[in-house]
Short mmCIF file of C-alpha atoms in Angstrom, two decimals:
data_model
loop_
_atom_site.label_atom_id
_atom_site.label_comp_id
_atom_site.label_asym_id
_atom_site.label_seq_id
_atom_site.Cartn_x
_atom_site.Cartn_y
_atom_site.Cartn_z
CA MET A 113 0.07 -0.25 0.33
CA ALA A 114 1.65 3.35 -1.31
CA PHE A 115 0.95 5.94 1.31
CA THR A 116 2.18 9.50 2.58
CA LEU A 117 2.88 10.37 6.18
CA THR A 118 2.31 14.12 7.03
CA ASN A 119 2.16 16.07 10.19
CA PHE A 120 5.16 15.13 12.19
CA ARG A 121 7.85 15.80 14.02
CA PRO A 122 11.40 14.37 13.12
CA ILE A 123 13.56 13.78 15.79
CA GLY A 124 17.30 12.17 15.36
CA PHE A 125 17.58 13.12 11.65
CA GLU A 126 19.35 16.04 10.36
CA THR A 127 17.41 17.79 8.09
CA ALA A 128 13.87 16.29 7.14
CA PRO A 129 10.71 16.86 3.95
CA ALA A 130 7.75 18.28 5.73
CA ALA A 131 6.30 14.43 4.16
CA LEU A 132 7.12 11.36 3.29
CA HIS A 133 5.40 9.53 0.68
CA VAL A 134 6.24 5.43 0.88
CA GLY A 135 5.72 3.72 -2.47
CA ASP A 136 3.66 0.04 -3.18
CA ASP A 137 7.41 -1.25 -2.99
CA GLY A 138 7.87 -0.19 0.18
CA ARG A 139 11.08 2.77 -0.86
CA LEU A 140 10.86 6.49 -0.11
CA ALA A 141 9.22 7.90 -3.06
CA ALA A 142 10.17 11.67 -4.14
CA SER A 143 6.88 13.01 -4.15
CA ALA A 144 3.16 10.95 -3.67
CA PRO A 145 2.81 7.94 -6.08
CA ALA A 146 -0.38 7.29 -7.78
CA GLY A 147 -3.47 6.13 -5.17
CA ALA A 148 -0.93 6.99 -2.32
CA ALA A 149 -3.29 7.59 1.12
CA THR A 150 -2.57 10.14 3.13
CA VAL A 151 -1.61 9.33 6.97
CA ASP A 152 -2.00 11.85 9.44
CA CYS A 153 0.91 11.88 12.12
CA ARG A 154 -1.53 14.37 14.04
CA GLY A 155 2.09 15.75 15.22
CA SER A 156 3.78 12.59 16.92
CA TYR A 157 7.75 12.16 16.85
CA LEU A 158 8.87 10.21 14.02
CA SER A 159 12.29 8.57 14.18
CA SER A 160 13.92 5.95 12.13
CA GLY A 161 12.87 2.54 13.36
CA TRP A 162 13.44 1.89 16.86
CA CYS A 163 15.89 -1.14 17.61
CA ASP A 164 16.52 -3.06 20.57
CA LEU A 165 20.50 -4.26 21.04
CA HIS A 166 19.82 -6.70 23.61
CA VAL A 167 16.57 -9.16 23.85
CA HIS A 168 15.99 -13.06 23.87
CA VAL A 169 14.04 -14.12 21.25
CA TRP A 170 15.04 -17.80 20.84
CA HIS A 171 11.04 -19.10 21.98
CA GLY A 172 11.24 -23.02 21.98
CA GLY A 173 14.77 -22.84 21.98
CA THR A 174 15.39 -21.27 25.46
CA ASP A 175 13.27 -21.59 28.49
CA ILE A 176 13.63 -17.87 28.81
CA SER A 177 12.57 -15.91 25.60
CA VAL A 178 9.73 -14.39 24.28
CA ARG A 179 8.39 -13.97 20.65
CA ALA A 180 10.05 -11.70 18.32
CA ALA A 181 6.62 -10.40 17.73
CA GLU A 182 6.45 -9.24 22.02
CA ALA A 183 9.72 -7.33 21.47
CA GLY A 184 8.57 -5.75 18.22
CA ARG A 185 6.20 -3.18 16.38
CA GLY A 186 3.48 -3.43 18.92
CA THR A 187 6.35 -1.93 21.07
CA GLY A 188 7.46 0.54 18.25
CA VAL A 189 10.70 -1.22 18.01
CA THR A 190 11.38 -2.57 13.86
CA ALA A 191 14.64 -3.86 14.34
CA MET A 192 16.51 -6.05 17.51
CA ALA A 193 18.81 -8.03 18.11
CA ASP A 194 18.63 -11.41 19.91
CA ALA A 195 22.07 -11.71 22.39
CA GLY A 196 23.64 -15.17 22.81
CA SER A 197 20.29 -17.23 23.30
CA ALA A 198 21.66 -19.67 20.33
CA GLY A 199 25.49 -20.94 20.13
CA GLU A 200 27.08 -22.72 17.17
CA ALA A 201 24.88 -25.76 18.06
CA THR A 202 21.66 -24.44 17.94
CA PHE A 203 21.35 -21.30 15.57
CA HIS A 204 20.18 -22.59 13.15
CA GLY A 205 16.75 -23.22 14.67
CA LEU A 206 17.17 -19.31 15.90
CA ARG A 207 17.62 -18.42 11.95
CA GLU A 208 14.94 -20.37 10.44
CA TYR A 209 11.94 -20.50 12.91
CA VAL A 210 12.74 -16.65 13.90
CA ILE A 211 15.18 -14.41 12.55
CA GLN A 212 13.64 -15.32 8.73
CA PRO A 213 9.72 -14.93 9.42
CA ALA A 214 9.90 -12.56 11.99
CA ALA A 215 8.21 -8.98 10.47
CA GLU A 216 11.25 -6.91 12.02
CA THR A 217 14.13 -7.02 11.32
CA VAL A 218 16.32 -9.59 13.27
CA ARG A 219 19.90 -10.11 13.63
CA ALA A 220 21.77 -12.04 16.76
CA PHE A 221 24.65 -12.12 18.53
CA LEU A 222 26.53 -15.57 18.57
CA ASN A 223 26.86 -17.01 21.49
CA ILE A 224 30.51 -18.07 22.42
CA GLY A 225 29.18 -21.27 24.29
CA SER A 226 27.87 -23.99 21.83
CA ILE A 227 24.41 -24.40 24.05
CA GLY A 228 23.71 -20.56 24.35
CA LEU A 229 20.59 -20.14 26.91
CA VAL A 230 19.23 -23.49 26.52
CA ALA A 231 18.10 -24.03 30.43
CA CYS A 232 19.38 -20.50 30.95
CA ASN A 233 21.56 -20.46 34.11
CA ARG A 234 20.23 -23.74 35.56
CA VAL A 235 23.26 -25.41 33.15
CA PRO A 236 25.10 -22.38 31.92
CA GLU A 237 26.46 -22.97 28.37
CA LEU A 238 30.17 -21.85 30.03
CA ILE A 239 31.10 -25.03 33.14
CA ASP A 240 33.89 -25.53 31.46
CA MET A 241 36.88 -25.93 28.33
CA ARG A 242 33.64 -28.45 26.79
CA SER A 243 31.41 -25.44 26.90
CA ILE A 244 33.08 -23.92 23.55
CA ASP A 245 34.03 -25.09 20.38
CA VAL A 246 36.47 -22.51 18.47
CA ASP A 247 36.52 -24.41 14.93
CA ARG A 248 32.59 -25.09 15.08
CA THR A 249 31.36 -21.35 16.50
CA LEU A 250 33.74 -19.83 13.52
CA ALA A 251 31.82 -22.07 11.47
CA ALA A 252 28.79 -20.96 11.91
CA ILE A 253 29.50 -17.16 11.83
CA GLU A 254 30.68 -17.97 8.15
CA ARG A 255 27.69 -19.88 7.54
CA ASN A 256 25.53 -16.91 9.12
CA ARG A 257 27.53 -13.55 8.10
CA ASP A 258 24.39 -12.10 7.08
CA VAL A 259 22.84 -12.33 10.34
CA ILE A 260 24.90 -12.73 12.60
CA CYS A 261 26.36 -9.17 14.54
CA GLY A 262 28.52 -9.89 17.01
CA VAL A 263 29.99 -12.32 19.77
CA LYS A 264 28.49 -12.76 22.91
CA VAL A 265 29.54 -13.45 26.29
CA ARG A 266 28.30 -13.72 29.75
CA ALA A 267 31.07 -13.62 31.82
CA SER A 268 29.93 -13.39 35.89
CA GLY A 269 30.22 -16.07 38.27
CA VAL A 270 26.74 -17.75 38.16
CA ILE A 271 28.31 -19.00 34.82
CA VAL A 272 31.66 -19.26 34.18
CA GLY A 273 32.05 -20.53 37.93
CA ALA A 274 36.27 -20.85 39.27
CA TRP A 275 36.48 -20.37 35.26
CA GLY A 276 37.30 -16.60 35.35
CA ILE A 277 38.13 -14.40 32.72
CA THR A 278 39.18 -17.27 29.53
CA PRO A 279 35.81 -17.80 28.25
CA ALA A 280 35.51 -13.59 27.86
CA LYS A 281 39.11 -14.43 25.97
CA ILE A 282 38.39 -16.49 23.69
CA ALA A 283 35.55 -14.66 23.04
CA LYS A 284 37.18 -12.27 22.27
CA ARG A 285 40.00 -13.63 20.29
CA VAL A 286 36.96 -15.08 18.42
CA ALA A 287 35.24 -12.55 17.54
CA GLU A 288 39.18 -10.78 16.63
CA ILE A 289 39.20 -13.54 13.82
CA ALA A 290 36.00 -13.43 12.65
CA GLY A 291 36.02 -9.01 12.46
CA LEU A 292 33.29 -8.79 14.75
CA PRO A 293 32.53 -6.82 18.02
CA LEU A 294 32.57 -8.60 21.59
CA MET A 295 28.93 -8.13 23.49
CA VAL A 296 30.53 -8.78 26.48
CA HIS A 297 27.70 -9.66 29.71
CA VAL A 298 29.20 -8.24 33.19
CA GLY A 299 27.69 -8.62 36.56
CA GLU A 300 29.08 -10.90 39.88
CA PRO A 301 32.57 -11.79 39.74
CA PRO A 302 34.83 -13.61 38.70
CA PRO A 303 36.35 -12.58 36.70
CA LEU A 304 36.42 -8.71 37.76
CA ILE A 305 34.73 -5.87 35.96
CA GLU A 306 38.28 -4.40 35.45
CA GLU A 307 39.18 -7.79 34.08
CA VAL A 308 36.71 -7.61 31.94
CA PHE A 309 37.32 -3.80 30.71
CA ASP A 310 40.92 -4.83 30.28
CA ILE A 311 40.56 -6.77 27.28
CA LEU A 312 37.98 -4.25 25.09
CA THR A 313 38.35 -2.46 22.31
CA GLU A 314 36.99 -0.22 20.10
CA GLY A 315 33.12 -1.61 18.88
CA ASP A 316 32.90 -4.03 21.67
CA ILE A 317 29.77 -3.55 23.87
CA VAL A 318 29.60 -3.47 27.42
CA THR A 319 26.51 -4.91 28.16
CA HIS A 320 24.70 -4.29 31.71
CA CYS A 321 27.08 -1.54 31.80
CA PHE A 322 24.36 0.44 34.82
CA ASN A 323 24.05 -2.68 37.18
CA GLY A 324 24.61 -2.27 40.46
CA LYS A 325 25.77 -5.69 41.98
CA LYS A 326 28.46 -5.25 44.50
CA ALA A 327 31.43 -5.97 43.13
CA GLY A 328 30.14 -6.35 39.79
CA SER A 329 29.42 -2.65 38.92
CA ILE A 330 31.28 0.42 37.52
CA ALA A 331 30.15 2.45 40.72
CA ASP A 332 32.64 0.08 43.08
CA THR A 333 35.32 2.36 43.03
CA GLU A 334 37.08 5.35 42.16
CA ALA A 335 38.88 4.13 39.61
CA LEU A 336 36.97 1.48 37.73
CA TRP A 337 34.50 4.96 36.92
CA GLN A 338 37.61 6.43 35.42
CA HIS A 339 38.12 3.58 33.66
CA ALA A 340 34.85 3.30 32.51
CA ILE A 341 34.72 6.47 31.20
CA ARG A 342 38.42 6.11 29.58
CA LEU A 343 37.05 2.93 27.73
CA ALA A 344 33.79 4.50 26.48
CA GLY A 345 36.14 7.36 25.40
CA GLU A 346 38.07 5.04 23.36
CA GLY A 347 35.16 3.82 21.08
CA VAL A 348 33.98 0.93 23.23
CA ARG A 349 29.52 0.92 23.54
CA MET A 350 28.08 1.07 26.71
CA ASP A 351 24.71 -0.65 26.64
CA ILE A 352 22.20 -0.26 29.17
CA GLY A 353 21.09 -4.60 29.03
CA HIS A 354 18.01 -3.35 31.79
CA GLY A 355 16.72 -7.06 32.45
CA ALA A 356 15.83 -8.66 35.59
CA ALA A 357 18.77 -7.71 37.82
CA SER A 358 21.59 -5.41 35.91
CA PHE A 359 19.86 -2.07 35.85
CA ASP A 360 20.19 0.58 38.80
CA PHE A 361 19.06 4.00 39.34
CA GLY A 362 21.22 5.36 41.44
CA VAL A 363 24.41 3.87 39.44
CA ALA A 364 22.64 5.34 35.93
CA ARG A 365 22.44 9.02 37.42
CA LYS A 366 25.47 8.91 38.78
CA ALA A 367 26.96 7.99 35.58
CA LEU A 368 24.86 10.79 33.88
CA GLU A 369 26.09 13.02 36.42
CA ARG A 370 29.59 11.92 35.31
CA GLY A 371 29.20 12.59 31.48
CA LEU A 372 29.15 9.03 30.80
CA LYS A 373 26.14 8.81 28.68
CA PRO A 374 25.03 5.15 27.07
CA TRP A 375 26.08 4.53 23.64
CA SER A 376 22.39 2.46 23.44
CA ILE A 377 19.73 1.45 25.10
CA SER A 378 18.26 -2.11 25.12
CA THR A 379 16.30 -3.79 27.67
CA ASP A 380 17.96 -7.29 28.23
CA LEU A 381 13.57 -8.18 26.89
CA HIS A 382 12.71 -12.17 28.08
CA LEU A 383 10.07 -14.14 30.22
CA HIS A 384 11.14 -13.04 33.26
CA ASN A 385 11.16 -9.43 32.92
CA ILE A 386 8.67 -8.71 30.36
CA GLU A 387 5.89 -8.03 33.00
CA GLY A 388 8.45 -6.03 35.15
CA PRO A 389 10.43 -4.13 35.72
CA VAL A 390 11.42 -4.10 32.47
CA HIS A 391 8.32 -4.17 30.60
CA ASP A 392 9.74 -2.98 27.32
CA LEU A 393 11.90 -0.49 25.35
CA ALA A 394 9.76 2.71 25.54
CA THR A 395 9.48 2.19 29.26
CA THR A 396 13.19 1.74 29.65
CA VAL A 397 14.04 4.44 27.56
CA ALA A 398 11.47 6.80 29.81
CA LYS A 399 13.57 5.24 32.68
CA LEU A 400 16.75 7.10 31.48
CA LEU A 401 14.89 10.22 30.54
CA ALA A 402 14.01 10.08 34.53
CA VAL A 403 17.26 10.00 35.40
CA GLY A 404 18.20 12.90 33.81
CA LEU A 405 19.00 11.93 29.67
CA PRO A 406 17.47 14.49 27.54
CA LEU A 407 15.08 13.17 24.77
CA GLU A 408 17.13 14.37 22.04
CA GLU A 409 20.27 11.86 23.67
CA CYS A 410 17.53 8.40 24.13
CA ILE A 411 16.62 8.61 19.90
CA PRO A 412 19.67 8.39 19.11
CA ALA A 413 20.66 5.59 21.15
CA ILE A 414 17.41 3.85 19.91
CA THR A 415 17.87 4.28 16.30
CA ARG A 416 21.29 5.58 14.91
CA ARG A 417 23.84 3.92 16.55
CA PRO A 418 22.26 0.47 17.21
CA ARG A 419 21.16 0.39 13.69
CA SER A 420 24.24 0.82 12.77
CA VAL A 421 25.69 -2.83 14.57
CA LEU A 422 22.66 -4.13 12.31
CA GLY A 423 23.99 -2.95 9.05
CA LEU A 424 20.77 -0.98 9.31
CA ALA A 425 20.69 2.68 7.29
CA THR A 426 18.75 5.26 8.70
CA GLY A 427 18.66 7.29 5.97
CA ILE A 428 15.48 9.39 4.51
CA GLU A 429 16.73 9.93 1.39
CA THR A 430 14.60 8.71 -2.41
CA GLY A 431 14.71 5.18 -2.89
CA ALA A 432 15.61 4.37 1.13
CA LYS A 433 13.70 1.27 2.43
CA ALA A 434 10.70 2.78 4.80
CA ASP A 435 11.48 1.89 8.11
CA PHE A 436 10.24 4.29 11.09
CA THR A 437 8.56 4.47 14.25
CA LEU A 438 5.63 6.77 15.70
CA PHE A 439 6.14 8.14 19.22
CA ASP A 440 4.67 10.59 22.05
CA VAL A 441 5.73 12.12 24.87
CA VAL A 442 3.15 12.35 27.64
CA ASP A 443 2.63 13.15 31.25
CA ALA A 444 2.70 10.37 33.53
CA ALA A 445 2.55 9.55 36.74
CA ILE A 446 3.94 5.95 37.29
CA ASP A 447 6.17 4.20 39.81
CA ALA A 448 8.49 2.59 38.25
CA THR A 449 11.32 0.08 39.50
CA ASP A 450 14.55 -0.88 38.45
CA ALA A 451 16.26 -4.48 38.86
CA MET A 452 17.17 -3.76 42.28
CA GLY A 453 14.38 -2.80 43.32
CA ASN A 454 14.06 0.97 43.92
CA HIS A 455 11.63 2.90 43.15
CA LEU A 456 11.45 5.93 40.80
CA ARG A 457 8.56 8.47 39.99
CA LEU A 458 8.28 8.97 36.12
CA ASP A 459 6.76 12.27 34.86
CA ARG A 460 7.29 11.00 31.43
CA MET A 461 6.06 8.59 29.77
CA ILE A 462 7.07 7.29 25.91
CA GLU A 463 4.28 6.16 23.85
CA PRO A 464 4.47 4.23 20.42
CA ARG A 465 1.68 5.39 18.53
CA SER A 466 2.88 3.01 14.93
CA THR A 467 5.74 1.73 12.80
CA VAL A 468 6.61 1.69 9.41
CA ILE A 469 8.43 -1.00 7.52
CA GLY A 470 8.19 -1.39 3.64
CA ALA A 471 5.13 -0.91 2.53
CA SER A 472 3.31 -1.72 6.20
CA LEU A 473 2.25 0.78 8.55
CA GLN A 474 0.65 -0.89 12.27
CA GLU A 475 0.04 0.92 14.87
CA ALA A 476 1.54 -0.29 17.99
CA ALA A 477 -0.35 -1.14 21.09
CA ARG A 478 -2.21 0.67 23.31
CA ARG A 479 -1.03 0.79 27.10
CA THR A 480 -3.53 -0.19 29.50
#
């Protein structure tokens, strides 16, 4: 269906026309195609399609994953990256049953542990060296270059036990060989967070960057604050990855006061947090607004930056595939919690209205 979007407020673009024309082929046209319907956006914000850089959507292949649709268009998200639900032994299923049929663009970080998150935390994917097969992992990456956007390792004690930093070092080496970024989950030691920081280079991603776990947070010491700030300045990407246990209002507020801003805002959405405290990407963005990150800085963290990791454009030039999210920022009075059980009042809420993917315009789900 061809249509023209009018009466919107562009955000996150250097320049934008007063109207956007989408042809039957789903690409932006210079003028309204014949027979195009006019869609009045009623003053809503229009951004590039929201991208959640950390979700778990290998539904049926793990015991924690939601369906891609639950993390997707109904919540304003048009693109997402599954963050390590599948390892080399299970990735073919994630590709066939989730990535290929999804209405949204789905990419994936391949877990360095061969079994991925089949039985998350109950059967850790990194028990010992038998858990990793470097040759098979590299082969899986080569077979799936079009959809694998990086390598994922969960570098925390509940996963690696006494194995410490070694799995993260192996994952980093595999990522280097493959020419991909490493996404590393930080949390309870071992390894210590500074051990993880020491192996990271430009383009790598620290997810759960503002967690509040004792002995696993950048807030533990002044030296760790300085280390994190230095890494961010060197191009290591700090990702929120809210999750059920990995985002702390106080740490986030202190980080912003120190000038350490998240490179990307993501949810770590899965079955154990979709009903709270995470809910969706819009709620996560509203929490960052509440602790002091301006809207104009939130939007690149859910559009341009994470989309670049997935290899997706954000342009609005003629011929580009249409990929947008329409949303409002509304007054609210919501008692929100972080992953540590702390409370914070949200005075503003982000409410997605519609998404555009190609020639498909779809309303988002309304909040109840």
